[in-house]
Short mmCIF file of C-alpha atoms in Angstrom, two decimals:
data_model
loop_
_atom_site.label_atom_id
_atom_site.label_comp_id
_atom_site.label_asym_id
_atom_site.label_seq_id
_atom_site.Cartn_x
_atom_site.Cartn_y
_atom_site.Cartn_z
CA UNK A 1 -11.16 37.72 -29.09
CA UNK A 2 -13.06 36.84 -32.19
CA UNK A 3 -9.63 35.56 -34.39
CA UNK A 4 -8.73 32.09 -33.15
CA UNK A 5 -5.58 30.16 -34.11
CA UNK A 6 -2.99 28.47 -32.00
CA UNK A 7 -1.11 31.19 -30.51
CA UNK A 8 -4.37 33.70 -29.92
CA UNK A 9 -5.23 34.64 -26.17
CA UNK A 10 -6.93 32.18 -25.81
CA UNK A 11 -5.81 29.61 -27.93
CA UNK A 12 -8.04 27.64 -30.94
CA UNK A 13 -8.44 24.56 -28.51
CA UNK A 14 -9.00 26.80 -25.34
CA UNK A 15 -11.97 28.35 -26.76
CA UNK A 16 -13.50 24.93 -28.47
CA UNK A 17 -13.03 23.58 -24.83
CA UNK A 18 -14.95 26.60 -23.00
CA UNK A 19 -17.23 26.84 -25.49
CA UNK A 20 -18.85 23.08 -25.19
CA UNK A 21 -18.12 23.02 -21.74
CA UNK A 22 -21.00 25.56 -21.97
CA UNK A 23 -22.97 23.52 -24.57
CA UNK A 24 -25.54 20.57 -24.44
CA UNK A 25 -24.82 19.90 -27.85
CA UNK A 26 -22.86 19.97 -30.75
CA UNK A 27 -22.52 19.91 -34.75
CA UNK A 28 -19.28 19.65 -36.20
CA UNK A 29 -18.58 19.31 -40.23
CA UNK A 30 -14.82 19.13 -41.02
CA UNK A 31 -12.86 17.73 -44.08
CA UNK A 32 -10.49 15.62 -41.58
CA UNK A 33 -11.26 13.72 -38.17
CA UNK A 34 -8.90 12.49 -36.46
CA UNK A 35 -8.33 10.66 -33.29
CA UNK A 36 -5.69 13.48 -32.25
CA UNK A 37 -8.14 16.27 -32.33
CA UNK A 38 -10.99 13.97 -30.92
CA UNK A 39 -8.79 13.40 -28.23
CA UNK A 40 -7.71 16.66 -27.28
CA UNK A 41 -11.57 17.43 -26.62
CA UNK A 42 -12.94 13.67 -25.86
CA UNK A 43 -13.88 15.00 -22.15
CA UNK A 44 -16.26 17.60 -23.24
CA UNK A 45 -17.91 16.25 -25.81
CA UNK A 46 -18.49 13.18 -23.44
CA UNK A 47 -20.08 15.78 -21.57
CA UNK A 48 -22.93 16.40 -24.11
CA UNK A 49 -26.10 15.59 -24.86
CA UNK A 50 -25.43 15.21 -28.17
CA UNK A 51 -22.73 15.44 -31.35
CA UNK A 52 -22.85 15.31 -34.53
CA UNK A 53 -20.01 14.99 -36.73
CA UNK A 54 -19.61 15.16 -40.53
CA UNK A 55 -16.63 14.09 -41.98
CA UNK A 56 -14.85 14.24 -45.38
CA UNK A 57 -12.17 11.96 -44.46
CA UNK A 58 -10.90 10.59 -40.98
CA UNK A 59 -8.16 8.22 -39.97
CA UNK A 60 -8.47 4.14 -39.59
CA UNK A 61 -9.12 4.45 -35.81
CA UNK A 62 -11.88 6.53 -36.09
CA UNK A 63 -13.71 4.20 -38.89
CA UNK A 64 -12.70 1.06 -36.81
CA UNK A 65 -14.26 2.04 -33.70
CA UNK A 66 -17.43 3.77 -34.82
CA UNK A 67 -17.68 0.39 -36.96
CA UNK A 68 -17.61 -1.18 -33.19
CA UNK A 69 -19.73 1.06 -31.80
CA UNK A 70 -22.37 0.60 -33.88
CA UNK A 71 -22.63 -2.76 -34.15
CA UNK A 72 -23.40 -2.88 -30.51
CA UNK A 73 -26.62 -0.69 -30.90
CA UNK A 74 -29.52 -2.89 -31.60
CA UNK A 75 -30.98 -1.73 -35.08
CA UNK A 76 -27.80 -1.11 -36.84
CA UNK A 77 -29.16 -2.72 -40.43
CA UNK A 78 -32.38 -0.20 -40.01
CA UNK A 79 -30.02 2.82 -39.22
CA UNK A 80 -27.54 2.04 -42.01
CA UNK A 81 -31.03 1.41 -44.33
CA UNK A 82 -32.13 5.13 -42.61
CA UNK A 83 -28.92 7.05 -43.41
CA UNK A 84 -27.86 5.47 -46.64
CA UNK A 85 -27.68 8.59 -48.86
CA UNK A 86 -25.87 6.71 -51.62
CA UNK A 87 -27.51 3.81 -53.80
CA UNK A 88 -26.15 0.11 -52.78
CA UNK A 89 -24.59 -0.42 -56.40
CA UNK A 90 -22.52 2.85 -55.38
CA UNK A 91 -21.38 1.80 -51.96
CA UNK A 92 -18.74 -0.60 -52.46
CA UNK A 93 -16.44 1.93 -54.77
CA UNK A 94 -17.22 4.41 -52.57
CA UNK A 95 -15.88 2.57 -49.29
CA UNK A 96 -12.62 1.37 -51.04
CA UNK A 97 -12.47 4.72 -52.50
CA UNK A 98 -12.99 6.25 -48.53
CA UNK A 99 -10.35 3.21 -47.02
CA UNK A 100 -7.31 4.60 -49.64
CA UNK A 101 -7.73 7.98 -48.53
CA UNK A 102 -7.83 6.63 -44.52
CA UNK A 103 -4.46 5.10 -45.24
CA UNK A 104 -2.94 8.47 -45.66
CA UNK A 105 -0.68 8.99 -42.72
CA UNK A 106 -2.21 6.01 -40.70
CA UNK A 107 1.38 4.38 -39.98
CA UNK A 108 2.82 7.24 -38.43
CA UNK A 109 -0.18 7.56 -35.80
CA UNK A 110 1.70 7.04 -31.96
CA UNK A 111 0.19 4.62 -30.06
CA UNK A 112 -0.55 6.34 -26.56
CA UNK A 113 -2.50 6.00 -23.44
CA UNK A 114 -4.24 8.82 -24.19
CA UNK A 115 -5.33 7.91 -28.07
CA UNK A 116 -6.70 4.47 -26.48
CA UNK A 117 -8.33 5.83 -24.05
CA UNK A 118 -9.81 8.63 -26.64
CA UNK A 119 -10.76 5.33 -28.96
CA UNK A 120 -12.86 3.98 -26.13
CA UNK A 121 -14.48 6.85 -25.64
CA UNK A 122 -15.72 7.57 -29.25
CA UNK A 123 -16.60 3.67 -29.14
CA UNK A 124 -18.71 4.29 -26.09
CA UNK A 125 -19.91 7.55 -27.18
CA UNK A 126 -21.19 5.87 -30.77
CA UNK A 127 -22.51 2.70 -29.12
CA UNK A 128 -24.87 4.78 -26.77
CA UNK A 129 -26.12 7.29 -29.71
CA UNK A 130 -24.49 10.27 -27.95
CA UNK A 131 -22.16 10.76 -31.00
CA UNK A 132 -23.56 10.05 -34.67
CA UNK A 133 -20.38 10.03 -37.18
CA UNK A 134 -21.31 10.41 -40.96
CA UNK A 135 -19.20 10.26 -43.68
CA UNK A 136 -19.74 13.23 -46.74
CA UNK A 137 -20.04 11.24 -49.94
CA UNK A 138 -21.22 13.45 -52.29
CA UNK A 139 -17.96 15.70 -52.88
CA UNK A 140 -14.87 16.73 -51.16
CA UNK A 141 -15.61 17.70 -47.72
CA UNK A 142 -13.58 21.39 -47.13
CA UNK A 143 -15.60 22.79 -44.58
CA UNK A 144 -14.69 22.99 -41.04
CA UNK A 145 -17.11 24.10 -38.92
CA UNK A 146 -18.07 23.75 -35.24
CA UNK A 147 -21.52 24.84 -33.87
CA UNK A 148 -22.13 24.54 -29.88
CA UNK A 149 -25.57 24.73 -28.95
CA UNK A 150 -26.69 25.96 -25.69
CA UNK A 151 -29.89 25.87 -23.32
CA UNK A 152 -31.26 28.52 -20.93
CA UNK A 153 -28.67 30.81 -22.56
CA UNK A 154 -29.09 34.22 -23.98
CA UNK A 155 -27.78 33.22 -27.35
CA UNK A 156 -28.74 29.96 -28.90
CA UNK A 157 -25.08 28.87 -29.27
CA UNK A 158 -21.39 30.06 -30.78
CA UNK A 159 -19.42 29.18 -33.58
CA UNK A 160 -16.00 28.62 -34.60
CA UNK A 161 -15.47 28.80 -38.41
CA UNK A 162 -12.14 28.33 -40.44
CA UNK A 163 -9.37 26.26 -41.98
CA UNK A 164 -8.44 24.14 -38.55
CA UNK A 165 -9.36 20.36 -39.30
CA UNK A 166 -10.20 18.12 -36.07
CA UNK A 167 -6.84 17.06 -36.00
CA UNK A 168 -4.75 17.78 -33.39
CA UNK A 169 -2.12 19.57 -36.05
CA UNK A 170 -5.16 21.72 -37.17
CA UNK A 171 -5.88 22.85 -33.24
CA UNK A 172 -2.21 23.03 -32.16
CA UNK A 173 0.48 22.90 -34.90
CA UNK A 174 -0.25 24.03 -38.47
CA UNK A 175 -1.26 27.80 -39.66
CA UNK A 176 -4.85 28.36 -39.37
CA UNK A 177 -7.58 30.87 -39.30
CA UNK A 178 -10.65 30.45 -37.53
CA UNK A 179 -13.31 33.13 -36.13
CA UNK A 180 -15.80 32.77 -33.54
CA UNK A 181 -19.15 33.57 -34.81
CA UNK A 182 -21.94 34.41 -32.35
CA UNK A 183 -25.80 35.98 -32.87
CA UNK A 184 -29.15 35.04 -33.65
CA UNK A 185 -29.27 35.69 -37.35
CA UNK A 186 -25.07 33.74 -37.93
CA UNK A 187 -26.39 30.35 -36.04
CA UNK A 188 -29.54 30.01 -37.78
CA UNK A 189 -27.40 30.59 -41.19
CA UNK A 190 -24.98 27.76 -39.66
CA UNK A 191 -27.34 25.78 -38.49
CA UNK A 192 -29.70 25.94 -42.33
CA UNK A 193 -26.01 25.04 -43.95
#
């Protein structure tokens, strides 16, 4: 089935999971990242060769330990130099500006077994350059988007396109709308955007 939510056959997060347990990499560009969601798919996108994630806004964890993770690879002042997108005078009102809208919900996070061992995963994960986590600057991040790439496949890779956030609400819990888009012609579009 095509029309993915939380109660499809098979569900939102069953098909994410099959579908980059088939992958060697993925791109994912959602308006909200947070450890939940991260954690309800941690194991396969350890599995990859590659991830990239763009983010509108994410939760305190997340920012925390990608801050770790980076500053444990070597050239971290030549990649922050690399990827800066915004001018220097900009950055600081853009960070406090990014850390207020963090603090939204951030107190009512539970703190389980599985969310720490999900943190030191996406720690890991960062640290080794197997997942690159950039923040969306320029406007409000709405999109939420998740491309899977494949090798020795028939396709190049799948799609799953809607309103579900990386959160574990938007895979499991609130009312969303995704499709699956496959073909040649749809993951090149995806892939340009």
């Amino acid at each position: 089935m095509n029309i993915l939510h939380a109660t499809t056959d098979p569900s939102l997060l069953q098909r994410l999971k099959e579908m980059l347990g088939s992958s060697a990499r993925a791109d994912i560009a959602v308006g909200y990242f947070f450890i939940s969601g991260f954690e309800q798919v941690s194991a396969e996108l350890s599995a990859l060769k590659k991830v990239r994630i763009l983010v509108g806004r994410t939760d305190r964890q997340v920012v925390e330990q990608v801050a770790l993770g980076l500053q444990q690879a070597e050239a971290l002042q030549s990649k922050l130099e690399a990827d800066s997108t915004v001018r220097r005078s900009q950055q600081e009102a853009l960070a406090a500006q990014a850390v207020a809208h963090v603090a939204e919900g951030v107190a009512a996070l539970p703190q389980t077994e599985g969310s720490e061992r999900a943190v030191a995963a996406l720690r890991a994960m960062v640290a080794s350059g197997k997942v690159e986590v950039k923040a969306y600057l320029r406007s409000t991040l709405h999109a939420k988007a998740y491309l899977c790439w494949y090798e020795n496949h028939a396709e190049p890779g799948a799609a799953v396109v809607g309103s579900s956030n990386f959160t574990l609400a938007g895979f499991t819990g609130n009312t969303e709308l995704n499709v699956r888009v496959t073909g040649d012609a749809e993951m090149a579009e995806l892939k340009r955007w």
